[in-house]
XYZ file of C-alpha atoms in Angstrom:
345
model
C 186.070 -23.442 -52.207
C 186.835 -25.090 -48.918
C 190.480 -23.961 -49.098
C 189.341 -20.332 -49.200
C 187.008 -20.839 -46.231
C 189.716 -22.502 -44.129
C 192.305 -19.872 -45.052
C 189.907 -17.052 -44.150
C 189.118 -18.582 -40.745
C 192.817 -19.137 -40.003
C 193.521 -15.540 -41.013
C 190.909 -14.185 -38.605
C 192.330 -16.247 -35.726
C 196.027 -15.599 -36.320
C 195.622 -11.873 -37.021
C 193.531 -11.493 -33.865
C 196.304 -13.264 -31.951
C 198.932 -10.968 -33.479
C 196.929 -7.887 -32.470
C 196.789 -9.242 -28.911
C 200.564 -9.772 -28.916
C 201.175 -6.285 -30.282
C 199.014 -4.685 -27.598
C 200.364 -6.703 -24.661
C 203.902 -7.901 -25.490
C 205.464 -5.164 -27.594
C 208.733 -3.578 -26.380
C 208.576 0.139 -25.524
C 210.929 0.929 -28.410
C 208.221 -0.081 -30.884
C 206.477 3.285 -30.538
C 203.872 4.195 -33.165
C 204.945 1.223 -35.250
C 202.558 -1.004 -33.331
C 199.611 1.013 -34.670
C 200.841 0.412 -38.212
C 201.111 -3.324 -37.488
C 197.592 -3.375 -36.044
C 196.360 -1.464 -39.104
C 197.759 -4.172 -41.381
C 196.230 -6.987 -39.310
C 192.798 -5.333 -39.331
C 193.099 -4.806 -43.080
C 193.942 -8.490 -43.628
C 191.014 -9.551 -41.459
C 188.714 -7.395 -43.588
C 190.050 -9.102 -46.734
C 189.383 -12.513 -45.167
C 185.814 -11.560 -44.259
C 185.211 -10.510 -47.876
C 186.607 -13.859 -49.001
C 184.230 -15.713 -46.665
C 181.190 -13.779 -47.867
C 181.937 -13.833 -51.587
C 184.083 -16.940 -52.233
C 185.396 -15.280 -55.422
C 186.620 -17.349 -58.367
C 189.257 -16.066 -60.768
C 188.637 -17.104 -64.337
C 190.684 -16.588 -67.498
C 189.268 -17.058 -70.975
C 191.145 -15.709 -73.977
C 191.635 -11.919 -73.756
C 189.596 -11.582 -70.568
C 190.309 -12.198 -66.885
C 187.376 -12.148 -64.473
C 186.649 -12.261 -60.764
C 183.390 -14.212 -60.581
C 181.010 -14.370 -57.608
C 178.138 -16.842 -57.580
C 174.779 -15.263 -56.790
C 172.735 -18.435 -56.280
C 172.253 -19.550 -52.664
C 173.548 -16.173 -51.446
C 171.615 -13.949 -49.043
C 172.922 -10.800 -50.732
C 171.604 -9.423 -54.012
C 173.696 -9.462 -57.212
C 174.098 -5.680 -56.959
C 175.518 -5.891 -53.428
C 177.799 -8.763 -54.444
C 179.099 -6.677 -57.350
C 179.932 -3.854 -54.936
C 181.690 -6.326 -52.618
C 183.563 -7.653 -55.629
C 184.797 -4.127 -56.331
C 185.878 -3.837 -52.682
C 187.751 -7.099 -53.158
C 189.630 -5.434 -56.022
C 190.248 -2.490 -53.721
C 191.809 -4.741 -51.086
C 194.288 -5.997 -53.636
C 195.308 -2.470 -54.556
C 195.451 -1.287 -50.951
C 197.711 -4.196 -49.970
C 200.521 -2.794 -52.128
C 200.237 0.671 -50.610
C 200.204 -0.774 -47.092
C 203.657 -2.256 -47.513
C 204.959 0.855 -49.269
C 203.941 2.957 -46.235
C 205.445 0.270 -44.012
C 208.875 0.595 -45.640
C 208.765 4.396 -45.560
C 208.049 4.286 -41.834
C 210.913 1.863 -41.153
C 213.313 4.174 -42.975
C 212.082 7.231 -41.078
C 212.708 5.400 -37.796
C 216.205 4.124 -38.504
C 217.285 7.423 -40.111
C 215.715 9.462 -37.268
C 214.097 11.692 -39.862
C 211.983 14.546 -38.510
C 209.059 13.415 -40.682
C 208.685 10.565 -38.194
C 206.678 13.001 -36.066
C 203.906 12.793 -38.667
C 203.159 9.290 -37.358
C 202.159 10.768 -33.987
C 198.714 12.047 -33.108
C 196.088 12.699 -35.759
C 198.680 12.995 -38.544
C 199.075 9.219 -38.642
C 195.631 9.158 -40.281
C 197.186 10.852 -43.321
C 199.553 7.904 -43.733
C 196.761 5.412 -43.143
C 194.702 7.128 -45.849
C 197.248 6.311 -48.592
C 196.225 2.622 -48.866
C 192.609 3.779 -48.826
C 193.202 5.964 -51.906
C 194.966 3.112 -53.658
C 192.010 0.901 -52.789
C 189.490 3.472 -54.061
C 191.405 3.647 -57.341
C 191.136 -0.113 -57.770
C 187.460 -0.128 -56.749
C 186.612 2.478 -59.396
C 188.759 0.713 -61.979
C 187.041 -2.609 -61.362
C 183.475 -1.328 -61.059
C 183.488 1.345 -63.757
C 186.163 0.460 -66.323
C 186.032 -3.338 -66.004
C 182.391 -3.845 -65.034
C 179.877 -6.175 -66.719
C 178.897 -5.226 -70.248
C 177.187 -6.806 -73.238
C 180.387 -7.643 -75.125
C 182.073 -9.354 -72.166
C 178.922 -11.257 -71.191
C 178.434 -12.537 -74.724
C 182.050 -13.640 -74.936
C 182.308 -15.534 -71.635
C 178.864 -16.965 -70.832
C 179.186 -20.194 -72.851
C 182.689 -20.909 -71.583
C 181.737 -20.278 -67.937
C 178.767 -22.607 -68.309
C 181.015 -25.294 -69.763
C 183.875 -24.965 -67.249
C 182.131 -23.844 -64.046
C 178.615 -25.123 -64.722
C 177.052 -21.742 -64.027
C 174.170 -20.233 -65.971
C 174.471 -16.566 -66.911
C 171.964 -15.481 -64.230
C 173.798 -17.392 -61.471
C 176.850 -15.160 -61.132
C 178.179 -11.631 -61.334
C 181.643 -10.621 -62.456
C 184.218 -7.858 -62.826
C 187.151 -7.960 -65.193
C 188.724 -6.537 -68.335
C 187.813 -7.732 -71.837
C 190.626 -6.276 -73.923
C 189.871 -7.047 -77.542
C 187.677 -9.096 -79.853
C 187.059 -9.680 -83.559
C 184.105 -8.262 -85.449
C 182.064 -10.028 -88.130
C 184.743 -9.268 -90.725
C 187.539 -10.744 -88.604
C 188.977 -7.330 -87.779
C 190.452 -6.807 -84.300
C 188.357 -4.535 -82.085
C 190.145 -3.010 -79.096
C 188.095 -1.915 -76.066
C 189.551 1.300 -74.687
C 188.077 1.382 -71.159
C 189.642 -1.928 -69.970
C 193.020 -0.846 -71.368
C 192.757 2.412 -69.426
C 191.881 0.372 -66.340
C 194.914 -1.859 -66.799
C 197.069 1.240 -67.264
C 195.852 2.685 -63.951
C 196.382 -0.641 -62.181
C 199.866 -1.005 -63.656
C 200.732 2.513 -62.510
C 199.767 1.794 -58.895
C 201.688 -1.498 -58.940
C 204.839 0.137 -60.334
C 204.711 3.012 -57.841
C 204.419 0.552 -54.957
C 207.334 -1.572 -56.194
C 209.576 1.484 -56.659
C 208.820 2.772 -53.147
C 209.373 -0.629 -51.522
C 212.696 -1.233 -53.302
C 214.009 2.305 -52.733
C 213.218 2.581 -49.048
C 213.994 -1.087 -48.417
C 217.555 -0.613 -49.681
C 217.967 2.673 -47.780
C 216.640 1.047 -44.619
C 218.979 -1.937 -44.889
C 222.026 0.312 -45.421
C 221.081 2.494 -42.464
C 220.516 -0.437 -40.077
C 223.807 -2.015 -41.150
C 225.667 1.221 -40.365
C 224.120 1.901 -36.942
C 227.006 2.403 -34.496
C 226.567 0.623 -31.147
C 227.694 2.878 -28.278
C 225.391 1.882 -25.425
C 223.237 -1.010 -24.312
C 220.170 0.922 -25.471
C 221.613 1.422 -28.946
C 222.382 -2.298 -29.110
C 218.790 -3.064 -28.182
C 217.533 -0.587 -30.772
C 219.673 -2.039 -33.566
C 218.593 -5.568 -32.643
C 214.922 -4.573 -32.690
C 215.205 -2.637 -35.944
C 216.888 -5.617 -37.622
C 214.150 -7.944 -36.409
C 211.395 -5.636 -37.639
C 213.115 -5.021 -40.968
C 213.583 -8.702 -41.806
C 210.041 -9.455 -40.658
C 208.864 -6.720 -43.021
C 210.930 -8.102 -45.923
C 209.414 -11.560 -45.485
C 205.951 -10.058 -45.028
C 206.399 -8.270 -48.338
C 207.579 -11.418 -50.108
C 204.415 -13.243 -48.996
C 201.935 -11.084 -50.998
C 204.480 -10.775 -53.811
C 204.617 -14.563 -54.219
C 200.982 -15.323 -53.396
C 199.237 -12.344 -54.999
C 201.261 -10.155 -57.329
C 203.094 -12.825 -59.335
C 200.005 -15.048 -59.909
C 197.866 -12.058 -60.942
C 200.633 -10.654 -63.148
C 200.882 -14.030 -64.889
C 197.117 -14.072 -65.392
C 197.222 -10.643 -67.028
C 200.135 -11.757 -69.196
C 198.096 -14.729 -70.416
C 195.197 -12.372 -71.130
C 197.406 -10.194 -73.342
C 198.673 -13.315 -75.116
C 195.106 -14.623 -75.569
C 195.935 -17.865 -73.739
C 192.945 -19.614 -72.174
C 193.679 -20.988 -68.677
C 190.132 -21.974 -67.737
C 189.933 -23.846 -64.420
C 193.649 -23.365 -63.750
C 192.831 -19.731 -62.972
C 191.402 -21.033 -59.685
C 194.975 -21.232 -58.366
C 194.942 -17.432 -58.106
C 191.791 -17.563 -55.944
C 193.502 -19.964 -53.546
C 196.820 -18.099 -53.292
C 195.104 -14.762 -52.644
C 192.956 -16.363 -49.922
C 196.031 -17.931 -48.283
C 197.944 -14.616 -48.169
C 196.297 -13.008 -45.080
C 196.550 -16.316 -43.178
C 200.296 -16.626 -43.791
C 201.368 -12.979 -43.666
C 201.299 -12.467 -39.824
C 203.524 -15.501 -39.167
C 206.892 -13.806 -39.917
C 206.177 -11.094 -37.353
C 205.262 -13.650 -34.680
C 208.383 -15.706 -35.386
C 211.027 -13.063 -36.076
C 210.161 -10.368 -33.491
C 211.845 -11.734 -30.397
C 209.352 -10.534 -27.799
C 206.500 -12.324 -29.535
C 208.555 -15.449 -30.270
C 209.729 -15.826 -26.655
C 206.205 -15.325 -25.337
C 204.865 -18.055 -27.614
C 207.691 -20.434 -26.611
C 207.050 -19.679 -22.953
C 203.343 -20.471 -23.284
C 204.123 -23.687 -25.168
C 206.559 -24.745 -22.420
C 203.934 -24.011 -19.767
C 201.338 -26.083 -21.614
C 203.747 -28.998 -21.936
C 204.620 -28.903 -18.240
C 200.928 -28.766 -17.302
C 200.207 -31.721 -19.582
C 202.978 -33.847 -18.042
C 201.996 -33.163 -14.420
C 198.361 -34.263 -13.956
C 196.530 -32.506 -11.166
C 199.239 -29.900 -10.663
C 197.847 -26.377 -10.809
C 201.126 -24.472 -10.622
C 203.786 -24.234 -13.257
C 207.445 -24.733 -12.434
C 209.583 -21.686 -13.133
C 211.477 -21.629 -16.411
C 214.101 -19.294 -17.734
C 211.281 -17.133 -19.127
C 209.476 -16.547 -15.836
C 211.833 -13.797 -14.790
C 210.647 -11.654 -17.654
C 208.163 -8.885 -16.865
C 204.537 -9.685 -17.731
C 204.082 -6.456 -19.668
C 206.734 -7.222 -22.276
C 209.719 -9.501 -22.691
C 213.242 -8.067 -22.846
C 215.250 -8.296 -26.017
C 217.889 -10.997 -26.267
C 221.135 -9.071 -26.674
C 222.979 -12.135 -27.906
C 221.115 -11.937 -31.236
């Protein structure tokens, strides 16, 4: 879909820009947090690249919910596309762990917990490995427990041909087929997909619990920070900015990914056929990495002021033809290596 292609390209551009801002305009107080922010941006760029290569389509039909990838007119073989499809599942799972780690880190910072030292040096790799393990769990669940099989293929091939116009040999898929009826009309439950959904549900619940618990603890701690010096005022201002940016960043995947997918699974359990309307999930998931970096760029003051400064410079240059120098503005007194925090906020 063209929406997925545009969203993926925008994601690559805006996440690259955010990485540049993190590396060049971050305040010194940011510490190891900037590596976590870069980690998230790189992860979202990887998701966008997968979207560009695969152009996955989400499809719901009765008690099954599939992620379909067309194989015709693709340079990669169906086997490789199936593996990439599993990685696509893994990205979804890893995204939840990324924000869980994010909230834990924010709480460690504001509470000055000694475990914060584990984010320095090689130990930070242990934290970065948590989303990887979540992702591996989803990859195995999708590829092994929800992979293509005779029962699922028989059940969906006619409907996919009717709705999407694809012959059975023109696509590959991953997804759970929960139950069916045999020749006597008796319900037949498929155990493997149910186990897969149980594993997926467990990872989702663990992520939600961690985010809510440490989010509340973090908010309480930031609210109770006592301002005694200019530095402590700067620190509280920065921590509030980063916390609210993180809250909004977490709402973005929750609204664009988790809720749509949860609704799709609910319809699967209820045996409600959504057909082409399942494509909405494909679009919202593709939009997520393009939208997610925006809160950080807007809320974190150093990045916001830098962007405003550049926009002002461009406007001045556009209104003064032939002039090669830019008139000073109130931003030009700021150091080039990083803008100071606005203590009025």
